[in-house]
Amino acid sequence: MAAIITRLIFWAVIICLFESILSIKPHQRRLSAYNPAIKNLLPKGYSYQTKYFNQQVDHFGFVNEDTYEQRYLVSDQFWNKNGGPIFFYTGNEGDIAWFCNNTGFVWDTAPEFEAMIVFAEHRFYGESMPYGPESYKDPTKLNFLTSEQALADFATLIEYIKSTTPGASNSRVVAFGGSYGGMLSAWFRIKYPNVVVGALAASAPIWQFHNLTPCLAFDQTVTKTFSYYSDNCVDNIGRVYSTIDNMVKSGGSAALSFLSSTFSLCQPLQANQIDTLEGWLENIWGNLAMVNYPYPASFLEPLPAWPVQEACKPLSTTLQDKLLVRGVAKAVKIYFNSTGTAECLNITQQATGNLGDAGWGYQSCSEMVMPMCSDNTTVFRPIVWNYTDVSESCYKQFKIRPRRDWVITNYWGKSLSAASNIIFSNGQFDPWSSGGVLESLSDSLIAIHIKQGAHHLDLRAANKMDTDAVKAARIQEKKIISQWLQN
Amino acid sequence: MAAIITRLIFWAVIICLFESILSIKPHQRRLSAYNPAIKNLLPKGYSYQTKYFNQQVDHFGFVNEDTYEQRYLVSDQFWNKNGGPIFFYTGNEGDIAWFCNNTGFVWDTAPEFEAMIVFAEHRFYGESMPYGPESYKDPTKLNFLTSEQALADFATLIEYIKSTTPGASNSRVVAFGGSYGGMLSAWFRIKYPNVVVGALAASAPIWQFHNLTPCLAFDQTVTKTFSYYSDNCVDNIGRVYSTIDNMVKSGGSAALSFLSSTFSLCQPLQANQIDTLEGWLENIWGNLAMVNYPYPASFLEPLPAWPVQEACKPLSTTLQDKLLVRGVAKAVKIYFNSTGTAECLNITQQATGNLGDAGWGYQSCSEMVMPMCSDNTTVFRPIVWNYTDVSESCYKQFKIRPRRDWVITNYWGKSLSAASNIIFSNGQFDPWSSGGVLESLSDSLIAIHIKQGAHHLDLRAANKMDTDAVKAARIQEKKIISQWLQN
């Protein structure tokens, strides 16, 4: 049960947040937007204004008249003020400045479209707290953290921008989003096609829900990404959990000491932390697959190009016992310490203690119930999906219970034939592609599957090390967007 | 100001409820479903089962885990249990049994389609009270009375029926609705096309909102319906208000006595009731136009065929002073007393005292803000539309304020190009046609304009006195529905 909950919390916080979990230590995430190093990721000469819109807290009831200041970022430096389009990023579960600074495709593309750029922050994240510091302290306040409320915020904000910005009243709006933000952009188009002419939903696992995708799919995709480089790598990682278990069982404190030193842990490992250690390892594999980009990531914690390939190098031959653990530790350090500057690693570091994580934890306990399981063919520990346990755990944590089927009824599940003008892009290496739309559903619901692509690679800024596949994807995306704007 | 509020309340309660206001005295309305006279309106041999579904009170928040018993009526007597379609009526603001018994088109049509019939009650009406007798006593409970919650109820109920009824899992569902129920059926299709393949939205004024339709349109349409029979009729009615005003001003108690006796009022008219009397008259003109059916209505209070024609007969020549008032009183009695059995008329009878009215009053103060105004070319008193006054009045009554633009953002306003498979039928005589879709918007958004048609005449049971126009409309509707079910 503990392992299930650990995994659940892991998956609950991982989607999209992976960037911050990976590149910025979790407890730092909320600060990242204000870090000059992050701001510098914007292409040179590009800038935006930070604005706030007085937004309704409850769009779906009229008794609560409270409003809050929703943050949004605007750049009109490329905009044709005579009706040029608006590129509208539907903010994820995190600080919008981070997404603004790391969604280079929008910036790279806006000039040729003469588009205004807007990045809208998702309520309950970043600065957009409906009840300020109290937002997360009271279930009755967290009640307003739903995707429907977020979409209503976006629609209302766009109506406001169009009605108050001279020249924008007839501007067509294109939604962009990656990961959960991509899900939102797709859902935005299906629920508010009056507001957006189309949506680029990058790496959006809109089918990662009950009965739409096998619960094993995510872990299998991670495993495939590792096996792309080495079957031995997968085999080794798959065996490391039982190896650690047996080691601790038979070796006692000496084994704990060996593990502490091999993984360079900041705190000596305790006997009751084996599950935490193994969960921490699992987290890393998922993250590595998602950020298996073709070039070094240049965030606070740099990663090499193709980090899964790098992580698999020390695991390319069959290893046993201590050699196996040492190999896995080397792989881990690719993830956490590729520059060699980290003094020690902290297995309790991830996915705790910040509001972004808490927010997604809440969402995954209400609407975003994504079934996950694993078996012994993956780089994860076998685990079954137990909805009842999830429900209990959610009730314990947030005093709410998930509604498994609502997200499917509300956002149409696989019955998308009435939808139009959505691009679903997914990367071959990205675990979340398992819940994505991988084949075109119609002439205007276009799937783009990017060979060797990781998590919304196409939304990142152009890079000289980009693969031909992602270059081709971006060209196709621009062509389709252009069609939306012409029709 | 008082006149504005009176008019607002009038319009607020009139839509769709007109049937009950007209045919059943308001204070009886909630009982009507159980009245054998009403049940007999169902074609002979037809019957339904009354069922209840345990429904979420709040679909858009997770803190409130309350549920309630939503009533729905099911007939499977014509249903092909091997995947035959489901005809699903999206309940209006009233007792669903009434709509079930008065929507003969669904019953007339189900046999040839081998369709299951479901009539779903709208929350906060009829028996479907989320908090029982407390539902209307507390603003925090009324908070869950919105069209979005009602649509979510319908979607959830359909998923439940399909998943629990053997043979229904692949059944296609067609939404039907008239008036506000028609608005719901159109909105149901645009927001949940995964659940319904199409919608017949009869007399659905989905554009009767801010800046989509001139506020004068409704009153002008009523006036046109009267002028169809007699321009003098319009002229006479238009002058009756000032005639009464002047009469009372100059005639004092003798004038009040004359008015009381001429209108056969149950209580002697008081000097401070002139506004009430005139509002009561205005109410009647709108209602008469809506129910200007080609055959006698056979409800508790029978009406003749073409009642507007009848009402205009005593007003066909130019009348003045007492003769005018007497002519108008004769017209009124066509509406209230065509059988001559009513002993007296009660000017405070309409639109008060039952939950259906209170419910629509609340809805018109939250989402359904329909601007209405009038000038001296109509059968109404001139009145301007003052949103601020409406908002103040709503706050006073319900402790909420309307959100004028939300319904347009949420339900797409006139930007319906992404929608499909909706029939918008409207009648020439129906005042609500002024806010309806009168011209087809695409190959699959079809407008049917019924010559000499009143309020959702096409949804009523076939009648030997039906016009060719409504017969043709029904044939076209069945053909389109058939296409939806085949594709």
mmCIF file of C-alpha atoms in Angstrom, chain A residues 56 58-65 139-140 143 146 148-149 152 155-156 159 189-195 362 365-367 399-403 406 408-413 415 418 420, chain B residues 56 58-65 139-140 143 146 148-149 152 155-156 159 189-195 362 365-367 399-403 406 408-413 415 418 420:
data_model
loop_
_atom_site.group_PDB
_atom_site.id
_atom_site.type_symbol
_atom_site.label_atom_id
_atom_site.label_comp_id
_atom_site.label_asym_id
_atom_site.label_seq_id
_atom_site.Cartn_x
_atom_site.Cartn_y
_atom_site.Cartn_z
ATOM 1 C CA GLN A 56 -13.757 35.415 -11.087
ATOM 2 C CA ASP A 58 -15.927 30.664 -9.295
ATOM 3 C CA HIS A 59 -17.134 30.651 -12.878
ATOM 4 C CA PHE A 60 -19.698 27.942 -12.211
ATOM 5 C CA GLY A 61 -21.574 29.377 -9.288
ATOM 6 C CA PHE A 62 -22.819 32.850 -8.478
ATOM 7 C CA VAL A 63 -22.802 32.983 -4.717
ATOM 8 C CA ASN A 64 -19.059 33.351 -4.474
ATOM 9 C CA GLU A 65 -18.341 36.799 -5.865
ATOM 10 C CA PRO A 139 -10.313 22.557 1.173
ATOM 11 C CA THR A 140 -13.150 24.996 0.463
ATOM 12 C CA ASN A 143 -12.280 23.543 -4.383
ATOM 13 C CA THR A 146 -10.100 22.494 -11.499
ATOM 14 C CA GLU A 148 -12.808 23.705 -16.002
ATOM 15 C CA GLN A 149 -12.240 26.800 -13.905
ATOM 16 C CA ALA A 152 -13.008 29.501 -18.049
ATOM 17 C CA ALA A 155 -11.652 32.198 -22.157
ATOM 18 C CA THR A 156 -12.594 35.177 -20.029
ATOM 19 C CA GLU A 159 -12.370 38.070 -24.273
ATOM 20 C CA ARG A 189 -10.411 24.147 -28.382
ATOM 21 C CA ILE A 190 -13.089 21.509 -27.895
ATOM 22 C CA LYS A 191 -14.972 23.427 -25.223
ATOM 23 C CA TYR A 192 -14.400 26.994 -26.471
ATOM 24 C CA PRO A 193 -13.903 26.891 -30.261
ATOM 25 C CA ASN A 194 -15.542 30.304 -30.290
ATOM 26 C CA VAL A 195 -12.458 31.628 -28.514
ATOM 27 C CA TYR A 362 -4.878 17.881 -5.609
ATOM 28 C CA CYS A 365 -6.938 13.421 -6.647
ATOM 29 C CA SER A 366 -9.954 15.092 -8.210
ATOM 30 C CA GLU A 367 -10.181 15.109 -12.009
ATOM 31 C CA LYS A 399 -10.639 15.445 2.118
ATOM 32 C CA ILE A 400 -11.863 14.853 -1.416
ATOM 33 C CA ARG A 401 -12.379 11.774 -3.533
ATOM 34 C CA PRO A 402 -11.504 11.491 -7.214
ATOM 35 C CA ARG A 403 -14.214 11.145 -9.854
ATOM 36 C CA TRP A 406 -15.873 12.771 -15.148
ATOM 37 C CA ILE A 408 -13.748 11.487 -19.841
ATOM 38 C CA THR A 409 -17.390 12.545 -20.012
ATOM 39 C CA ASN A 410 -16.467 16.201 -19.853
ATOM 40 C CA TYR A 411 -13.604 16.158 -22.347
ATOM 41 C CA TRP A 412 -15.040 13.548 -24.700
ATOM 42 C CA GLY A 413 -12.596 10.686 -24.155
ATOM 43 C CA SER A 415 -15.194 10.377 -29.028
ATOM 44 C CA ALA A 418 -16.934 16.579 -33.378
ATOM 45 C CA SER A 420 -11.482 20.128 -35.083
ATOM 46 C CA GLN B 56 -23.583 14.688 -7.919
ATOM 47 C CA ASP B 58 -21.553 19.805 -7.669
ATOM 48 C CA HIS B 59 -19.916 18.591 -10.854
ATOM 49 C CA PHE B 60 -17.394 21.414 -10.886
ATOM 50 C CA GLY B 61 -15.916 21.150 -7.437
ATOM 51 C CA PHE B 62 -14.842 18.190 -5.335
ATOM 52 C CA VAL B 63 -15.312 19.388 -1.786
ATOM 53 C CA ASN B 64 -19.066 19.046 -1.872
ATOM 54 C CA GLU B 65 -19.708 15.314 -2.039
ATOM 55 C CA PRO B 139 -28.199 30.930 -1.429
ATOM 56 C CA THR B 140 -25.337 28.467 -0.916
ATOM 57 C CA ASN B 143 -25.603 28.116 -6.021
ATOM 58 C CA THR B 146 -26.879 26.549 -13.256
ATOM 59 C CA GLU B 148 -23.698 23.886 -16.694
ATOM 60 C CA GLN B 149 -24.585 21.715 -13.733
ATOM 61 C CA ALA B 152 -23.374 17.748 -16.543
ATOM 62 C CA ALA B 155 -24.286 13.770 -19.569
ATOM 63 C CA THR B 156 -23.666 11.742 -16.435
ATOM 64 C CA GLU B 159 -23.454 7.521 -19.392
ATOM 65 C CA ARG B 189 -24.622 19.074 -28.325
ATOM 66 C CA ILE B 190 -21.958 21.790 -28.481
ATOM 67 C CA LYS B 191 -20.448 20.974 -25.112
ATOM 68 C CA TYR B 192 -20.943 17.177 -25.090
ATOM 69 C CA PRO B 193 -20.988 15.932 -28.699
ATOM 70 C CA ASN B 194 -19.429 12.759 -27.322
ATOM 71 C CA VAL B 195 -22.730 12.075 -25.584
ATOM 72 C CA TYR B 362 -32.681 32.819 -10.026
ATOM 73 C CA CYS B 365 -30.419 36.678 -12.322
ATOM 74 C CA SER B 366 -27.266 34.632 -12.817
ATOM 75 C CA GLU B 367 -26.587 33.277 -16.318
ATOM 76 C CA LYS B 399 -27.844 37.928 -3.021
ATOM 77 C CA ILE B 400 -26.193 37.278 -6.370
ATOM 78 C CA ARG B 401 -25.363 39.436 -9.353
ATOM 79 C CA PRO B 402 -25.778 38.391 -12.970
ATOM 80 C CA ARG B 403 -22.768 37.850 -15.238
ATOM 81 C CA TRP B 406 -20.523 34.494 -19.373
ATOM 82 C CA ILE B 408 -22.049 34.002 -24.450
ATOM 83 C CA THR B 409 -18.442 33.035 -23.798
ATOM 84 C CA ASN B 410 -19.453 29.655 -22.471
ATOM 85 C CA TYR B 411 -22.001 28.746 -25.141
ATOM 86 C CA TRP B 412 -20.240 30.389 -28.091
ATOM 87 C CA GLY B 413 -22.658 33.216 -28.859
ATOM 88 C CA SER B 415 -19.504 31.847 -33.196
ATOM 89 C CA ALA B 418 -17.386 24.553 -34.853
ATOM 90 C CA SER B 420 -22.673 20.518 -35.846
#
